[in-house]
Amino acid sequence: MKTVNLQLAKHKNEAVLITRRKKAETIKLQVGEQEITSQPYIRYLGVMIDARLNFKQQVEHVSTKASAVRTSLARLMPNSEDQSKAKDYCCHQWSHQCSHTEYPFGQTR
């Protein structure tokens, strides 16, 4: 990397040890002057990759986000549904009144 003048962003380096062993292990890697300790999972291109490649962390993360969105939508839906029912009722009941409004002295609009 030095021959082509490339440098690593030290704060962005992460490592995960992918293994089938039951005991979780950590390793230390030396990259240039920086030492990187492996983690149980890393985030790569928006996907959480864990040591067993079963994507448990990814599923938990996505399900938490989906639950939050569902809760937000559930809070919005009753309000908008009630309003639309009220509007439908009012439009149906009062539509004939709007076209034949009577004013005093028998004048119509």
XYZ file of C-alpha atoms in Angstrom:
109
model
C 0.000 0.000 0.000
C 2.893 2.313 0.663
C 4.253 1.829 -2.856
C 1.048 3.272 -4.366
C 0.635 5.904 -1.628
C -2.560 4.458 -0.144
C -3.432 4.867 3.506
C -6.042 3.193 5.689
C -8.450 5.217 7.782
C -7.438 3.946 11.200
C -10.791 4.635 12.841
C -12.665 2.621 10.191
C -10.781 -0.668 10.471
C -12.766 -3.560 11.924
C -12.391 -7.330 11.958
C -14.599 -10.315 12.682
C -13.354 -13.871 13.098
C -15.722 -16.159 11.194
C -15.679 -19.623 12.729
C -17.874 -22.605 13.572
C -16.367 -23.081 17.001
C -18.774 -22.852 19.903
C -16.487 -20.717 22.010
C -16.319 -17.128 20.827
C -12.727 -16.154 20.185
C -11.074 -12.837 19.619
C -7.875 -12.227 17.737
C -5.658 -9.202 17.374
C -4.420 -8.119 13.962
C -1.591 -5.718 13.289
C -2.255 -3.450 10.298
C 0.607 -1.044 9.866
C 0.962 0.648 13.226
C -2.568 -0.074 14.352
C -3.757 -3.104 16.292
C -7.294 -4.296 15.509
C -9.201 -6.579 17.880
C -11.873 -8.787 16.325
C -15.465 -8.135 17.316
C -18.515 -10.429 17.569
C -20.086 -8.641 14.583
C -19.344 -5.803 12.168
C -21.451 -3.651 9.889
C -20.466 -3.915 6.232
C -22.426 -2.081 3.530
C -25.417 -1.776 5.868
C -25.496 -5.475 6.784
C -24.400 -6.750 10.167
C -22.148 -9.781 9.734
C -21.528 -11.922 12.806
C -18.912 -14.551 13.579
C -21.209 -17.499 12.831
C -22.689 -16.032 9.622
C -26.216 -16.588 10.915
C -27.033 -12.845 10.735
C -28.605 -12.835 14.201
C -27.560 -9.222 14.845
C -28.945 -8.162 11.453
C -32.318 -9.789 12.107
C -32.559 -8.189 15.552
C -31.628 -4.770 14.153
C -34.080 -4.935 11.247
C -36.918 -6.299 13.387
C -36.432 -3.470 15.898
C -36.607 -0.902 13.104
C -39.660 -2.575 11.537
C -41.409 -2.665 14.899
C -40.793 1.056 15.379
C -42.206 1.826 11.919
C -45.245 -0.367 12.551
C -45.891 1.377 15.869
C -45.613 4.789 14.230
C -48.027 3.791 11.485
C -50.446 2.294 14.007
C -50.483 5.595 15.865
C -51.230 7.498 12.668
C -53.832 5.206 11.153
C -56.605 5.491 13.764
C -56.518 9.282 13.553
C -56.623 9.447 9.771
C -59.228 6.666 9.571
C -61.587 8.407 12.002
C -61.221 11.673 10.159
C -61.991 10.125 6.792
C -65.072 8.362 8.182
C -66.290 11.638 9.635
C -65.667 13.423 6.345
C -67.475 10.723 4.385
C -70.445 10.914 6.737
C -70.619 14.686 6.564
C -70.289 14.798 2.790
C -73.021 12.219 2.335
C -75.436 13.761 4.828
C -74.933 17.388 3.916
C -74.236 17.267 0.173
C -77.866 17.822 -0.769
C -78.081 20.736 1.667
C -75.184 22.586 0.054
C -76.812 22.806 -3.358
C -80.224 23.946 -2.062
C -79.409 26.361 0.723
C -82.378 28.547 1.501
C -81.960 32.033 2.796
C -84.531 34.264 4.435
C -87.253 35.541 2.151
C -87.020 32.464 -0.106
C -83.751 33.415 -1.842
C -81.439 30.590 -2.952
C -77.836 30.712 -3.929
